[in-house]
PDB file of C-alpha atoms in Angstrom:
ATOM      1  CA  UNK A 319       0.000   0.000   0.000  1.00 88.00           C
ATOM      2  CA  UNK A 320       1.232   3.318  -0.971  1.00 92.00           C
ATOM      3  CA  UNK A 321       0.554   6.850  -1.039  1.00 92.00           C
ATOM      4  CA  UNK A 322      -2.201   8.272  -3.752  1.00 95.00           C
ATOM      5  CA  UNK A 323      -0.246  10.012  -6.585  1.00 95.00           C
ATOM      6  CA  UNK A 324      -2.118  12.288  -9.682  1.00 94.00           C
ATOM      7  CA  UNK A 325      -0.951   9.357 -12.109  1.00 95.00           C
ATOM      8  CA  UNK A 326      -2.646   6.717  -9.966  1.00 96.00           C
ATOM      9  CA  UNK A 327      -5.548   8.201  -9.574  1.00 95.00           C
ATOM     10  CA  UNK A 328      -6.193   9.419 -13.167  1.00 94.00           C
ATOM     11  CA  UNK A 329      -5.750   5.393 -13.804  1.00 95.00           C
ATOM     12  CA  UNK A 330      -8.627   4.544 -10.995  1.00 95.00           C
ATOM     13  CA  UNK A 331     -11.049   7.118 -12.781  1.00 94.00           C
ATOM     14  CA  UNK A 332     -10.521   5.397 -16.274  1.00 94.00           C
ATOM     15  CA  UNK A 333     -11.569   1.589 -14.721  1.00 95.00           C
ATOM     16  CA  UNK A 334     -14.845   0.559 -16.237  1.00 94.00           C
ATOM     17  CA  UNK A 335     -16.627  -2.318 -14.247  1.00 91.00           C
ATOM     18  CA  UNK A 336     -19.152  -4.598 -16.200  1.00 91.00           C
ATOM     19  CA  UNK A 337     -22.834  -3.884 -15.059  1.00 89.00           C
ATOM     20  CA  UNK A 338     -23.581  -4.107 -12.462  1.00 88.00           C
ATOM     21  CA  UNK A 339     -20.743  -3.739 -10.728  1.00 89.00           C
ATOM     22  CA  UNK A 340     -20.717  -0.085 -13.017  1.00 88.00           C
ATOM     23  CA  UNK A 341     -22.621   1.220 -10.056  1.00 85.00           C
ATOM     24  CA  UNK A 342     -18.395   1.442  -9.112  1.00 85.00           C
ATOM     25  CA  UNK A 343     -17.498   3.422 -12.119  1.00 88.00           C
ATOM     26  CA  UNK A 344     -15.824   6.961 -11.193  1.00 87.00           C
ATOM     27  CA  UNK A 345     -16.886  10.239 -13.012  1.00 83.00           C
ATOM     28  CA  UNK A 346     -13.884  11.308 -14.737  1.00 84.00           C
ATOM     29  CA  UNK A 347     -14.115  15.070 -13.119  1.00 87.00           C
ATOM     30  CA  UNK A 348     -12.138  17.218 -10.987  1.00 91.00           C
ATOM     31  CA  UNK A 349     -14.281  16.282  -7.995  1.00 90.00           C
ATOM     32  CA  UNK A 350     -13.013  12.890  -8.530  1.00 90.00           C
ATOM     33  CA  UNK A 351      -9.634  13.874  -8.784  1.00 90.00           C
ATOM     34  CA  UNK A 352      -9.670  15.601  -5.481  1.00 91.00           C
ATOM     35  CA  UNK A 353     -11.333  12.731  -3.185  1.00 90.00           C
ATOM     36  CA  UNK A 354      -8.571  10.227  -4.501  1.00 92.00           C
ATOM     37  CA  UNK A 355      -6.162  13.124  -3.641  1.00 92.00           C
ATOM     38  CA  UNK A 356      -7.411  15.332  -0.707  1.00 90.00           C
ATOM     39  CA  UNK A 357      -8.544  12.311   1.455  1.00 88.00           C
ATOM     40  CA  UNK A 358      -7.292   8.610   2.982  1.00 91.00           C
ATOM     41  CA  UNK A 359      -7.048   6.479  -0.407  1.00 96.00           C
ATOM     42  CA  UNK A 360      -3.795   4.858  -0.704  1.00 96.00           C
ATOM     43  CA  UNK A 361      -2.821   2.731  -3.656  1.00 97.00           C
ATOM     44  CA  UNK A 362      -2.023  -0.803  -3.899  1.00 95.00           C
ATOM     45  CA  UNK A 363       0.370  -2.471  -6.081  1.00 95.00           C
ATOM     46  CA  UNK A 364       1.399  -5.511  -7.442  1.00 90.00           C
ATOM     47  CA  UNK A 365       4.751  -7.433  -7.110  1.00 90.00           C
ATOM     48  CA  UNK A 366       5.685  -5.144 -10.589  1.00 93.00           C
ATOM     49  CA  UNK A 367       4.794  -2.272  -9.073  1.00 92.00           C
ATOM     50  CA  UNK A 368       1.543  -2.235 -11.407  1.00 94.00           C
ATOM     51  CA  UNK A 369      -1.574  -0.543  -9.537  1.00 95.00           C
ATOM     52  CA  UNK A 370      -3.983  -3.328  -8.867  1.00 96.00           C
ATOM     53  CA  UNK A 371      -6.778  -1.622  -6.487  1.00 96.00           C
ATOM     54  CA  UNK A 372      -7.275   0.752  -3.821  1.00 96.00           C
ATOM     55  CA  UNK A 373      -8.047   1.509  -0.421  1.00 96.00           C
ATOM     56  CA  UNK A 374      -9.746   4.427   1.979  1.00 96.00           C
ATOM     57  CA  UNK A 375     -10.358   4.886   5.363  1.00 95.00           C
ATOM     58  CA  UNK A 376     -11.963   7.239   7.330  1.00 94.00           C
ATOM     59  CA  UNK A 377     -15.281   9.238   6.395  1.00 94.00           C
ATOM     60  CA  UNK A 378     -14.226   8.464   2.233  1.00 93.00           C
ATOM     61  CA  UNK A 379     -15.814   5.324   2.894  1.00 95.00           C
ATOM     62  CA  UNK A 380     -18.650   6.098   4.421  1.00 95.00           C
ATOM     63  CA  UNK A 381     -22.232   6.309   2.005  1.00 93.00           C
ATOM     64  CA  UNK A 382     -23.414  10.082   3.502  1.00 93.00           C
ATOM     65  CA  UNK A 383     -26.998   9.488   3.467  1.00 92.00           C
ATOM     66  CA  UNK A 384     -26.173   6.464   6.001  1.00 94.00           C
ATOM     67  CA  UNK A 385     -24.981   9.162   8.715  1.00 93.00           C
ATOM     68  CA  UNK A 386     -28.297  10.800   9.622  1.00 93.00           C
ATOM     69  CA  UNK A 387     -29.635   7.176   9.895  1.00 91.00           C
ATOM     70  CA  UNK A 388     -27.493   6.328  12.712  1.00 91.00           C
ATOM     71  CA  UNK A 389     -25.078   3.606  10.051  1.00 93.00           C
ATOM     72  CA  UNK A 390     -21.998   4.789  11.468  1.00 95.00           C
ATOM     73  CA  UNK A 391     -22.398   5.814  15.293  1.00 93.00           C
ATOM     74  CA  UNK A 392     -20.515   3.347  16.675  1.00 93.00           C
ATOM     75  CA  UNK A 393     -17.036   4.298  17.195  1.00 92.00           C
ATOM     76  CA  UNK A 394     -15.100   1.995  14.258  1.00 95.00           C
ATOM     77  CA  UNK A 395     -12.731   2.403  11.275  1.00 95.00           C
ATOM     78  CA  UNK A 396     -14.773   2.663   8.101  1.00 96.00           C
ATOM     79  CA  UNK A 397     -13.084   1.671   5.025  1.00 96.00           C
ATOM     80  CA  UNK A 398     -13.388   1.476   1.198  1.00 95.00           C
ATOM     81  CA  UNK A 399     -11.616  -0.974  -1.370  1.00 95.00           C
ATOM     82  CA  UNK A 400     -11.749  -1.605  -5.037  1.00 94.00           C
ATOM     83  CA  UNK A 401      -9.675  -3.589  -7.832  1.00 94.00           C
ATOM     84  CA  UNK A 402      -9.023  -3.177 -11.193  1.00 96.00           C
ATOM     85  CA  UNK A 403     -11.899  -4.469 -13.375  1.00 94.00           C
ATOM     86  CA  UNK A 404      -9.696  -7.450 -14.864  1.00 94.00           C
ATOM     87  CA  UNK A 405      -9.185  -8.983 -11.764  1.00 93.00           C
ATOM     88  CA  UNK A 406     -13.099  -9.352 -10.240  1.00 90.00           C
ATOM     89  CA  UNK A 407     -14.632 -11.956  -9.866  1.00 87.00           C
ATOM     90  CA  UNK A 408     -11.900 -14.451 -10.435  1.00 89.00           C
ATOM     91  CA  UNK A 409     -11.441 -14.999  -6.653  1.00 87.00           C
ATOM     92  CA  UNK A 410      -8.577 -12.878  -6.626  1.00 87.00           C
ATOM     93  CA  UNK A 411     -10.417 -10.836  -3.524  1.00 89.00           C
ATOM     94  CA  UNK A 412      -9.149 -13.583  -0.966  1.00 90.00           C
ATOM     95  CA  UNK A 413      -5.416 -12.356  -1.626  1.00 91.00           C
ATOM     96  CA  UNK A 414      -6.041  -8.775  -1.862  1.00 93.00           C
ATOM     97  CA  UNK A 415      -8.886  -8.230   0.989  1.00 93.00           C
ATOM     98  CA  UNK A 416      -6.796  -9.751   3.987  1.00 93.00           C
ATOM     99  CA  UNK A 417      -3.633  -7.216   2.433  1.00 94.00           C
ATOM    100  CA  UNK A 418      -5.971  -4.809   2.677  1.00 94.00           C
ATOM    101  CA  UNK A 419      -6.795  -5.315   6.296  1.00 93.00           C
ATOM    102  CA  UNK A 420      -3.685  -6.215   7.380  1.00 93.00           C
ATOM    103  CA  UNK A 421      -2.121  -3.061   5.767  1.00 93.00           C
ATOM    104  CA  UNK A 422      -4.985  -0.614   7.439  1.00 93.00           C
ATOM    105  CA  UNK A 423      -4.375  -2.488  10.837  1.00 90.00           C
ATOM    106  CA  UNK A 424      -0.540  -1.639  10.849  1.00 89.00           C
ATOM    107  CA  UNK A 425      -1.687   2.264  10.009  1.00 88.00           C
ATOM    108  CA  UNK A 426      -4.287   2.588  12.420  1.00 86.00           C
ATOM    109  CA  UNK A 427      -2.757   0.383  15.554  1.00 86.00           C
ATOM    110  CA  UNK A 428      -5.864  -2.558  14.741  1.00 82.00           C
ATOM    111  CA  UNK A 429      -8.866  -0.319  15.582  1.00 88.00           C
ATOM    112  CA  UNK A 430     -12.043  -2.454  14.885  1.00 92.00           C
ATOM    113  CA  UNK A 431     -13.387  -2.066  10.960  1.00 95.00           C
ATOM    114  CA  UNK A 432     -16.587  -1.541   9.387  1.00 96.00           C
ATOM    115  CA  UNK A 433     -17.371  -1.902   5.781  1.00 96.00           C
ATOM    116  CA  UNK A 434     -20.420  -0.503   3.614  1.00 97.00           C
ATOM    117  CA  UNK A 435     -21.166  -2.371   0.525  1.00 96.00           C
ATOM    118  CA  UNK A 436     -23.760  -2.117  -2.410  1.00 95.00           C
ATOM    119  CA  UNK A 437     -26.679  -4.903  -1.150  1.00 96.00           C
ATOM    120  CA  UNK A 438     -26.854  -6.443  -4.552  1.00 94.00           C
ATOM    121  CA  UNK A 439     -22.878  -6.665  -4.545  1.00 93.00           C
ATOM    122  CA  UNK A 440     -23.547 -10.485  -3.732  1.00 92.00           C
ATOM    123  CA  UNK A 441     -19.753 -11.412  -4.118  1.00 91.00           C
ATOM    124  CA  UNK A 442     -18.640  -9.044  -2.125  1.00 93.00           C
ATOM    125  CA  UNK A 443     -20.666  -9.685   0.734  1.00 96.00           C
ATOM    126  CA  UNK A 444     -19.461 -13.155  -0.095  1.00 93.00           C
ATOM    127  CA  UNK A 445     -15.908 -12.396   0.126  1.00 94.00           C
ATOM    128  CA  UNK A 446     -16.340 -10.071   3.631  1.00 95.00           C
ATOM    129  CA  UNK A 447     -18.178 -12.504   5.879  1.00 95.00           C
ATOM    130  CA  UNK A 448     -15.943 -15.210   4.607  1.00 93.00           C
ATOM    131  CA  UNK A 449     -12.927 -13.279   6.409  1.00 92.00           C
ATOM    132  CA  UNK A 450     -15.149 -12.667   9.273  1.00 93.00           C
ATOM    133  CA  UNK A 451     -17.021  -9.803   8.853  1.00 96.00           C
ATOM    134  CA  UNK A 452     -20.847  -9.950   9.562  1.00 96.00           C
ATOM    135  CA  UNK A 453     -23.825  -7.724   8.435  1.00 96.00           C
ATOM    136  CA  UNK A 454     -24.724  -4.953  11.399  1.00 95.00           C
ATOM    137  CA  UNK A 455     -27.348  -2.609   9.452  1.00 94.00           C
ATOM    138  CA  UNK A 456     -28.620  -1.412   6.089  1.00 95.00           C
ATOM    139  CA  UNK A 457     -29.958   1.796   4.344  1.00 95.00           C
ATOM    140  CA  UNK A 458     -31.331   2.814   1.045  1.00 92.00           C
ATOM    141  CA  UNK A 459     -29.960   5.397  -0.832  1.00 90.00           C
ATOM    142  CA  UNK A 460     -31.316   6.650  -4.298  1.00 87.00           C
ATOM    143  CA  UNK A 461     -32.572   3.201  -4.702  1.00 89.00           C
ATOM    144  CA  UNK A 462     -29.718   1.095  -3.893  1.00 92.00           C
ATOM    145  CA  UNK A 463     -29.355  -0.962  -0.452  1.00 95.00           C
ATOM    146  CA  UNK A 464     -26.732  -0.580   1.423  1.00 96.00           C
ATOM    147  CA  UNK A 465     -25.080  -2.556   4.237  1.00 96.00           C
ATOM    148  CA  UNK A 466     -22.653  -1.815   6.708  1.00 97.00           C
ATOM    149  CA  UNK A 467     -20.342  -5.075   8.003  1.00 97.00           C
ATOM    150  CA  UNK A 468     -18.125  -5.084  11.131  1.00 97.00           C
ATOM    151  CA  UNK A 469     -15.149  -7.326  11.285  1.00 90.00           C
ATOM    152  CA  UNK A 470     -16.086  -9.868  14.217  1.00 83.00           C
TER     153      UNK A 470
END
């Protein structure tokens, strides 16, 4: 895991997921530019120093409208991942989730997690409560379903 940079980020706001998972697709605008910049993303890399996905932690991974619904009053570490479009749904999640974690635990001395995802992201939700995460609330937002997970 690394620091964001401009050139990584322009790459993130190019990936194009296959619908449905296009729910994930960036807008390619300034805006954009600035959250990967101005807030906790961090890039990951693989062994050739090739970006492979991303993290965030903090409010960045938090869905807004979940806040006035009481989603994220407990006291936990919310964060955010993604990985480039060729490598989902090929199982490749079990590898780069528990780097993830393990990465965001070193940073932030192992403060207990929590996790939103997309409802209807089925493999996702697959992926989390295989590595131990379980389903605490959920919340609709503009039509989509979201859930919140904490690591158990």
């Amino acid at each position: 895991m690394t620091t964001m940079t401009a050139a990584y980020a322009d790459q993130i706001l190019l990936w194009s997921y296959e619908p449905p998972y296009d729910f994930y697709n960036s807008d390619q605008d300034e805006e954009s530019l600035r959250e990967l910049l101005e807030n906790s993303y961090y890039a990951i890399l693989d062994e050739e120093d090739q970006l492979y996905g991303f993290c965030c932690t903090g409010p960045s991974a938090q869905v807004p409208a979940g806040i006035p619904l009481g989603a994220y009053e407990e006291d936990l570490l919310d964060f955010g991942l993604g990985m480039k479009p060729e490598f989902t749904g090929k199982g490749l999640g079990k590898e780069f989730l528990p780097f993830v974690l393990a990465s965001i635990a070193e940073l932030h001395d192992h403060k207990p997690l929590r996790l939103t995802v997309a409802a209807f992201n089925q493999r996702a939700i697959r992926l989390y409560t295989g590595l131990g995460f379980t389903k605490v609330t959920s919340f609709d937002n503009r039509g989509t379903t979201f859930i919140t997970m904490v690591q158990t």
